[in-house]
Amino acid sequence: MTAQTDTSGHVTTVYKVTGMSCGHCEGSVSGEISEIPGVTSVKAVASTGEVTVVSEAPLDDEAVRTAVDEAGFELAGRA
């Protein structure tokens, strides 16, 4: 999936993250990605490994990768 822009101009991108197994993992990943400037919401789901990010503009994938690394997980790419 590529990034999708809605009518309000927000961009939704779904990423695959490996290694998440619980709610604490979801919170760690969400917390780190939420600190990226322009991010308005993050929803991580450990059971699928998917992280849905809504932002004001397209995000730099390397910024997302760095945030996921800080949380202790690995960004596998876009879903």
Backbone as XML, in Angstrom:
<?xml version="1.0"?>
<chain id="A" units="angstrom">
  <residue number="1" name="MET">
    <atom name="N" x="0.838" y="-1.186" z="0.000"/>
    <atom name="CA" x="0.000" y="0.000" z="0.000"/>
    <atom name="C" x="0.873" y="1.235" z="0.000"/>
  </residue>
  <residue number="2" name="THR">
    <atom name="N" x="0.495" y="2.206" z="-0.761"/>
    <atom name="CA" x="1.207" y="3.472" z="-0.753"/>
    <atom name="C" x="0.458" y="4.439" z="0.148"/>
  </residue>
  <residue number="3" name="ALA">
    <atom name="N" x="1.011" y="5.608" z="0.339"/>
    <atom name="CA" x="0.365" y="6.609" z="1.169"/>
    <atom name="C" x="-0.914" y="7.094" z="0.486"/>
  </residue>
  <residue number="4" name="GLN">
    <atom name="N" x="-1.955" y="7.319" z="1.269"/>
    <atom name="CA" x="-3.235" y="7.811" z="0.772"/>
    <atom name="C" x="-3.503" y="9.187" z="1.368"/>
  </residue>
  <residue number="5" name="THR">
    <atom name="N" x="-3.941" y="10.133" z="0.549"/>
    <atom name="CA" x="-4.279" y="11.472" z="1.028"/>
    <atom name="C" x="-5.789" y="11.602" z="1.069"/>
  </residue>
  <residue number="6" name="ASP">
    <atom name="N" x="-6.327" y="12.046" z="2.240"/>
    <atom name="CA" x="-7.778" y="12.202" z="2.342"/>
    <atom name="C" x="-8.185" y="13.632" z="1.971"/>
  </residue>
  <residue number="7" name="THR">
    <atom name="N" x="-9.476" y="13.918" z="2.051"/>
    <atom name="CA" x="-9.984" y="15.224" z="1.633"/>
    <atom name="C" x="-9.504" y="16.375" z="2.498"/>
  </residue>
  <residue number="8" name="SER">
    <atom name="N" x="-9.076" y="16.080" z="3.723"/>
    <atom name="CA" x="-8.581" y="17.143" z="4.601"/>
    <atom name="C" x="-7.093" y="17.389" z="4.389"/>
  </residue>
  <residue number="9" name="GLY">
    <atom name="N" x="-6.480" y="16.634" z="3.479"/>
    <atom name="CA" x="-5.060" y="16.815" z="3.206"/>
    <atom name="C" x="-4.147" y="15.955" z="4.055"/>
  </residue>
  <residue number="10" name="HIS">
    <atom name="N" x="-4.718" y="15.156" z="4.959"/>
    <atom name="CA" x="-3.900" y="14.276" z="5.783"/>
    <atom name="C" x="-3.488" y="13.045" z="4.978"/>
  </residue>
  <residue number="11" name="VAL">
    <atom name="N" x="-2.303" y="12.552" z="5.275"/>
    <atom name="CA" x="-1.754" y="11.402" z="4.576"/>
    <atom name="C" x="-1.768" y="10.200" z="5.516"/>
  </residue>
  <residue number="12" name="THR">
    <atom name="N" x="-2.323" y="9.075" z="5.055"/>
    <atom name="CA" x="-2.338" y="7.844" z="5.839"/>
    <atom name="C" x="-1.400" y="6.836" z="5.180"/>
  </residue>
  <residue number="13" name="THR">
    <atom name="N" x="-0.449" y="6.326" z="5.965"/>
    <atom name="CA" x="0.514" y="5.351" z="5.475"/>
    <atom name="C" x="0.535" y="4.170" z="6.433"/>
  </residue>
  <residue number="14" name="VAL">
    <atom name="N" x="0.546" y="2.948" z="5.883"/>
    <atom name="CA" x="0.600" y="1.745" z="6.705"/>
    <atom name="C" x="1.981" y="1.115" z="6.531"/>
  </residue>
  <residue number="15" name="TYR">
    <atom name="N" x="2.629" y="0.860" z="7.658"/>
    <atom name="CA" x="3.958" y="0.247" z="7.678"/>
    <atom name="C" x="3.878" y="-1.135" z="8.312"/>
  </residue>
  <residue number="16" name="LYS">
    <atom name="N" x="4.823" y="-1.995" z="7.960"/>
    <atom name="CA" x="4.973" y="-3.306" z="8.601"/>
    <atom name="C" x="6.166" y="-3.220" z="9.548"/>
  </residue>
  <residue number="17" name="VAL">
    <atom name="N" x="5.939" y="-3.621" z="10.797"/>
    <atom name="CA" x="6.986" y="-3.614" z="11.823"/>
    <atom name="C" x="7.106" y="-5.031" z="12.372"/>
  </residue>
  <residue number="18" name="THR">
    <atom name="N" x="8.318" y="-5.545" z="12.442"/>
    <atom name="CA" x="8.522" y="-6.898" z="12.957"/>
    <atom name="C" x="8.922" y="-6.845" z="14.421"/>
  </residue>
  <residue number="19" name="GLY">
    <atom name="N" x="8.500" y="-7.874" z="15.154"/>
    <atom name="CA" x="8.901" y="-8.030" z="16.545"/>
    <atom name="C" x="7.888" y="-7.606" z="17.582"/>
  </residue>
  <residue number="20" name="MET">
    <atom name="N" x="6.805" y="-6.926" z="17.186"/>
    <atom name="CA" x="5.800" y="-6.522" z="18.167"/>
    <atom name="C" x="4.984" y="-7.740" z="18.586"/>
  </residue>
  <residue number="21" name="SER">
    <atom name="N" x="4.773" y="-7.903" z="19.899"/>
    <atom name="CA" x="4.017" y="-9.066" z="20.363"/>
    <atom name="C" x="2.967" y="-8.744" z="21.420"/>
  </residue>
  <residue number="22" name="CYS">
    <atom name="N" x="2.889" y="-7.480" z="21.861"/>
    <atom name="CA" x="1.954" y="-7.161" z="22.947"/>
    <atom name="C" x="1.582" y="-5.683" z="22.925"/>
  </residue>
  <residue number="23" name="GLY">
    <atom name="N" x="0.702" y="-5.318" z="23.836"/>
    <atom name="CA" x="0.269" y="-3.935" z="23.955"/>
    <atom name="C" x="1.401" y="-2.989" z="24.304"/>
  </residue>
  <residue number="24" name="HIS">
    <atom name="N" x="2.339" y="-3.449" z="25.104"/>
    <atom name="CA" x="3.491" y="-2.610" z="25.463"/>
    <atom name="C" x="4.309" y="-2.300" z="24.211"/>
  </residue>
  <residue number="25" name="CYS">
    <atom name="N" x="4.477" y="-3.306" z="23.349"/>
    <atom name="CA" x="5.199" y="-3.113" z="22.091"/>
    <atom name="C" x="4.487" y="-2.059" z="21.237"/>
  </residue>
  <residue number="26" name="GLU">
    <atom name="N" x="3.165" y="-2.197" z="21.134"/>
    <atom name="CA" x="2.371" y="-1.239" z="20.364"/>
    <atom name="C" x="2.569" y="0.178" z="20.901"/>
  </residue>
  <residue number="27" name="GLY">
    <atom name="N" x="2.552" y="0.320" z="22.219"/>
    <atom name="CA" x="2.722" y="1.629" z="22.839"/>
    <atom name="C" x="4.097" y="2.219" z="22.594"/>
  </residue>
  <residue number="28" name="SER">
    <atom name="N" x="5.121" y="1.376" z="22.633"/>
    <atom name="CA" x="6.486" y="1.847" z="22.399"/>
    <atom name="C" x="6.648" y="2.367" z="20.979"/>
  </residue>
  <residue number="29" name="VAL">
    <atom name="N" x="6.162" y="1.598" z="20.013"/>
    <atom name="CA" x="6.266" y="1.998" z="18.608"/>
    <atom name="C" x="5.438" y="3.259" z="18.362"/>
  </residue>
  <residue number="30" name="SER">
    <atom name="N" x="4.205" y="3.265" z="18.864"/>
    <atom name="CA" x="3.325" y="4.430" z="18.673"/>
    <atom name="C" x="3.933" y="5.686" z="19.275"/>
  </residue>
  <residue number="31" name="GLY">
    <atom name="N" x="4.490" y="5.549" z="20.468"/>
    <atom name="CA" x="5.078" y="6.698" z="21.150"/>
    <atom name="C" x="6.240" y="7.305" z="20.389"/>
  </residue>
  <residue number="32" name="GLU">
    <atom name="N" x="7.115" y="6.466" z="19.868"/>
    <atom name="CA" x="8.269" y="6.970" z="19.117"/>
    <atom name="C" x="7.843" y="7.615" z="17.799"/>
  </residue>
  <residue number="33" name="ILE">
    <atom name="N" x="6.942" y="6.974" z="17.071"/>
    <atom name="CA" x="6.505" y="7.538" z="15.787"/>
    <atom name="C" x="5.726" y="8.832" z="16.015"/>
  </residue>
  <residue number="34" name="SER">
    <atom name="N" x="4.977" y="8.920" z="17.102"/>
    <atom name="CA" x="4.199" y="10.127" z="17.401"/>
    <atom name="C" x="5.072" y="11.361" z="17.563"/>
  </residue>
  <residue number="35" name="GLU">
    <atom name="N" x="6.344" y="11.162" z="17.880"/>
    <atom name="CA" x="7.261" y="12.288" z="18.077"/>
    <atom name="C" x="7.781" y="12.878" z="16.767"/>
  </residue>
  <residue number="36" name="ILE">
    <atom name="N" x="7.528" y="12.210" z="15.645"/>
    <atom name="CA" x="7.957" y="12.745" z="14.347"/>
    <atom name="C" x="7.090" y="13.965" z="14.033"/>
  </residue>
  <residue number="37" name="PRO">
    <atom name="N" x="7.717" y="15.097" z="13.688"/>
    <atom name="CA" x="6.926" y="16.295" z="13.371"/>
    <atom name="C" x="5.923" y="16.034" z="12.247"/>
  </residue>
  <residue number="38" name="GLY">
    <atom name="N" x="4.685" y="16.491" z="12.460"/>
    <atom name="CA" x="3.637" y="16.345" z="11.458"/>
    <atom name="C" x="2.737" y="15.144" z="11.657"/>
  </residue>
  <residue number="39" name="VAL">
    <atom name="N" x="3.131" y="14.210" z="12.531"/>
    <atom name="CA" x="2.301" y="13.025" z="12.775"/>
    <atom name="C" x="1.119" y="13.430" z="13.646"/>
  </residue>
  <residue number="40" name="THR">
    <atom name="N" x="-0.092" y="13.054" z="13.215"/>
    <atom name="CA" x="-1.288" y="13.403" z="13.978"/>
    <atom name="C" x="-1.886" y="12.213" z="14.719"/>
  </residue>
  <residue number="41" name="SER">
    <atom name="N" x="-1.645" y="10.975" z="14.217"/>
    <atom name="CA" x="-2.104" y="9.802" z="14.947"/>
    <atom name="C" x="-1.324" y="8.569" z="14.498"/>
  </residue>
  <residue number="42" name="VAL">
    <atom name="N" x="-1.240" y="7.607" z="15.430"/>
    <atom name="CA" x="-0.545" y="6.346" z="15.159"/>
    <atom name="C" x="-1.353" y="5.225" z="15.788"/>
  </residue>
  <residue number="43" name="LYS">
    <atom name="N" x="-1.559" y="4.139" z="15.033"/>
    <atom name="CA" x="-2.219" y="2.955" z="15.585"/>
    <atom name="C" x="-1.375" y="1.746" z="15.215"/>
  </residue>
  <residue number="44" name="ALA">
    <atom name="N" x="-0.780" y="1.126" z="16.222"/>
    <atom name="CA" x="0.027" y="-0.074" z="16.017"/>
    <atom name="C" x="-0.780" y="-1.288" z="16.451"/>
  </residue>
  <residue number="45" name="VAL">
    <atom name="N" x="-0.709" y="-2.369" z="15.668"/>
    <atom name="CA" x="-1.414" y="-3.608" z="15.969"/>
    <atom name="C" x="-0.392" y="-4.738" z="15.963"/>
  </residue>
  <residue number="46" name="ALA">
    <atom name="N" x="-0.087" y="-5.254" z="17.160"/>
    <atom name="CA" x="0.945" y="-6.284" z="17.291"/>
    <atom name="C" x="0.589" y="-7.558" z="16.531"/>
  </residue>
  <residue number="47" name="SER">
    <atom name="N" x="-0.683" y="-7.945" z="16.543"/>
    <atom name="CA" x="-1.078" y="-9.216" z="15.923"/>
    <atom name="C" x="-0.846" y="-9.243" z="14.411"/>
  </residue>
  <residue number="48" name="THR">
    <atom name="N" x="-0.907" y="-8.084" z="13.762"/>
    <atom name="CA" x="-0.690" y="-8.024" z="12.311"/>
    <atom name="C" x="0.669" y="-7.437" z="11.953"/>
  </residue>
  <residue number="49" name="GLY">
    <atom name="N" x="1.292" y="-6.758" z="12.918"/>
    <atom name="CA" x="2.559" y="-6.078" z="12.646"/>
    <atom name="C" x="2.376" y="-4.795" z="11.866"/>
  </residue>
  <residue number="50" name="GLU">
    <atom name="N" x="1.135" y="-4.340" z="11.748"/>
    <atom name="CA" x="0.873" y="-3.129" z="10.980"/>
    <atom name="C" x="0.784" y="-1.902" z="11.873"/>
  </residue>
  <residue number="51" name="VAL">
    <atom name="N" x="1.359" y="-0.822" z="11.372"/>
    <atom name="CA" x="1.309" y="0.463" z="12.065"/>
    <atom name="C" x="0.746" y="1.480" z="11.075"/>
  </residue>
  <residue number="52" name="THR">
    <atom name="N" x="-0.418" y="2.037" z="11.411"/>
    <atom name="CA" x="-1.064" y="3.020" z="10.557"/>
    <atom name="C" x="-0.732" y="4.407" z="11.087"/>
  </residue>
  <residue number="53" name="VAL">
    <atom name="N" x="-0.164" y="5.236" z="10.224"/>
    <atom name="CA" x="0.276" y="6.567" z="10.626"/>
    <atom name="C" x="-0.468" y="7.602" z="9.793"/>
  </residue>
  <residue number="54" name="VAL">
    <atom name="N" x="-1.079" y="8.580" z="10.484"/>
    <atom name="CA" x="-1.724" y="9.701" z="9.807"/>
    <atom name="C" x="-0.853" y="10.926" z="10.072"/>
  </residue>
  <residue number="55" name="SER">
    <atom name="N" x="-0.529" y="11.640" z="8.999"/>
    <atom name="CA" x="0.350" y="12.802" z="9.121"/>
    <atom name="C" x="-0.145" y="13.942" z="8.238"/>
  </residue>
  <residue number="56" name="GLU">
    <atom name="N" x="0.397" y="15.122" z="8.507"/>
    <atom name="CA" x="-0.007" y="16.308" z="7.755"/>
    <atom name="C" x="0.588" y="16.323" z="6.353"/>
  </residue>
  <residue number="57" name="ALA">
    <atom name="N" x="1.662" y="15.594" z="6.141"/>
    <atom name="CA" x="2.333" y="15.502" z="4.845"/>
    <atom name="C" x="3.022" y="14.141" z="4.781"/>
  </residue>
  <residue number="58" name="PRO">
    <atom name="N" x="3.419" y="13.694" z="3.590"/>
    <atom name="CA" x="4.133" y="12.418" z="3.503"/>
    <atom name="C" x="5.370" y="12.420" z="4.406"/>
  </residue>
  <residue number="59" name="LEU">
    <atom name="N" x="5.605" y="11.296" z="5.073"/>
    <atom name="CA" x="6.740" y="11.181" z="5.981"/>
    <atom name="C" x="7.949" y="10.603" z="5.273"/>
  </residue>
  <residue number="60" name="ASP">
    <atom name="N" x="9.113" y="10.973" z="5.766"/>
    <atom name="CA" x="10.356" y="10.388" z="5.302"/>
    <atom name="C" x="10.452" y="8.991" z="5.911"/>
  </residue>
  <residue number="61" name="ASP">
    <atom name="N" x="10.550" y="7.966" z="5.068"/>
    <atom name="CA" x="10.605" y="6.594" z="5.566"/>
    <atom name="C" x="11.785" y="6.384" z="6.518"/>
  </residue>
  <residue number="62" name="GLU">
    <atom name="N" x="12.884" y="7.094" z="6.315"/>
    <atom name="CA" x="14.042" y="6.946" z="7.205"/>
    <atom name="C" x="13.740" y="7.490" z="8.605"/>
  </residue>
  <residue number="63" name="ALA">
    <atom name="N" x="12.918" y="8.536" z="8.690"/>
    <atom name="CA" x="12.518" y="9.069" z="10.000"/>
    <atom name="C" x="11.669" y="8.039" z="10.735"/>
  </residue>
  <residue number="64" name="VAL">
    <atom name="N" x="10.784" y="7.370" z="9.988"/>
    <atom name="CA" x="9.944" y="6.325" z="10.588"/>
    <atom name="C" x="10.830" y="5.154" z="11.018"/>
  </residue>
  <residue number="65" name="ARG">
    <atom name="N" x="11.780" y="4.765" z="10.173"/>
    <atom name="CA" x="12.689" y="3.667" z="10.491"/>
    <atom name="C" x="13.478" y="3.981" z="11.773"/>
  </residue>
  <residue number="66" name="THR">
    <atom name="N" x="13.966" y="5.197" z="11.895"/>
    <atom name="CA" x="14.716" y="5.602" z="13.090"/>
    <atom name="C" x="13.842" y="5.528" z="14.336"/>
  </residue>
  <residue number="67" name="ALA">
    <atom name="N" x="12.597" y="5.985" z="14.228"/>
    <atom name="CA" x="11.671" y="5.943" z="15.369"/>
    <atom name="C" x="11.388" y="4.504" z="15.787"/>
  </residue>
  <residue number="68" name="VAL">
    <atom name="N" x="11.160" y="3.630" z="14.810"/>
    <atom name="CA" x="10.888" y="2.222" z="15.107"/>
    <atom name="C" x="12.122" y="1.576" z="15.741"/>
  </residue>
  <residue number="69" name="ASP">
    <atom name="N" x="13.302" y="1.903" z="15.228"/>
    <atom name="CA" x="14.552" y="1.395" z="15.814"/>
    <atom name="C" x="14.694" y="1.843" z="17.266"/>
  </residue>
  <residue number="70" name="GLU">
    <atom name="N" x="14.361" y="3.103" z="17.539"/>
    <atom name="CA" x="14.442" y="3.633" z="18.914"/>
    <atom name="C" x="13.532" y="2.847" z="19.861"/>
  </residue>
  <residue number="71" name="ALA">
    <atom name="N" x="12.395" y="2.371" z="19.318"/>
    <atom name="CA" x="11.456" y="1.603" z="20.122"/>
    <atom name="C" x="11.924" y="0.154" z="20.322"/>
  </residue>
  <residue number="72" name="GLY">
    <atom name="N" x="12.965" y="-0.231" z="19.574"/>
    <atom name="CA" x="13.515" y="-1.583" z="19.713"/>
    <atom name="C" x="12.965" y="-2.595" z="18.730"/>
  </residue>
  <residue number="73" name="PHE">
    <atom name="N" x="12.399" y="-2.104" z="17.625"/>
    <atom name="CA" x="11.809" y="-2.998" z="16.628"/>
    <atom name="C" x="12.382" y="-2.688" z="15.261"/>
  </residue>
  <residue number="74" name="GLU">
    <atom name="N" x="11.940" y="-3.447" z="14.244"/>
    <atom name="CA" x="12.470" y="-3.263" z="12.906"/>
    <atom name="C" x="11.369" y="-2.926" z="11.927"/>
  </residue>
  <residue number="75" name="LEU">
    <atom name="N" x="11.585" y="-1.868" z="11.154"/>
    <atom name="CA" x="10.649" y="-1.495" z="10.103"/>
    <atom name="C" x="10.911" y="-2.371" z="8.889"/>
  </residue>
  <residue number="76" name="ALA">
    <atom name="N" x="9.904" y="-3.138" z="8.484"/>
    <atom name="CA" x="10.058" y="-4.033" z="7.335"/>
    <atom name="C" x="9.729" y="-3.312" z="6.034"/>
  </residue>
  <residue number="77" name="GLY">
    <atom name="N" x="9.047" y="-2.179" z="6.133"/>
    <atom name="CA" x="8.674" y="-1.409" z="4.945"/>
    <atom name="C" x="7.216" y="-1.025" z="5.014"/>
  </residue>
  <residue number="78" name="ARG">
    <atom name="N" x="6.713" y="-0.548" z="3.886"/>
    <atom name="CA" x="5.299" y="-0.190" z="3.810"/>
    <atom name="C" x="4.479" y="-1.432" z="3.561"/>
  </residue>
  <residue number="79" name="ALA">
    <atom name="N" x="3.285" y="-1.457" z="4.129"/>
    <atom name="CA" x="2.390" y="-2.623" z="3.957"/>
    <atom name="C" x="1.722" y="-2.577" z="2.614"/>
  </residue>
</chain>
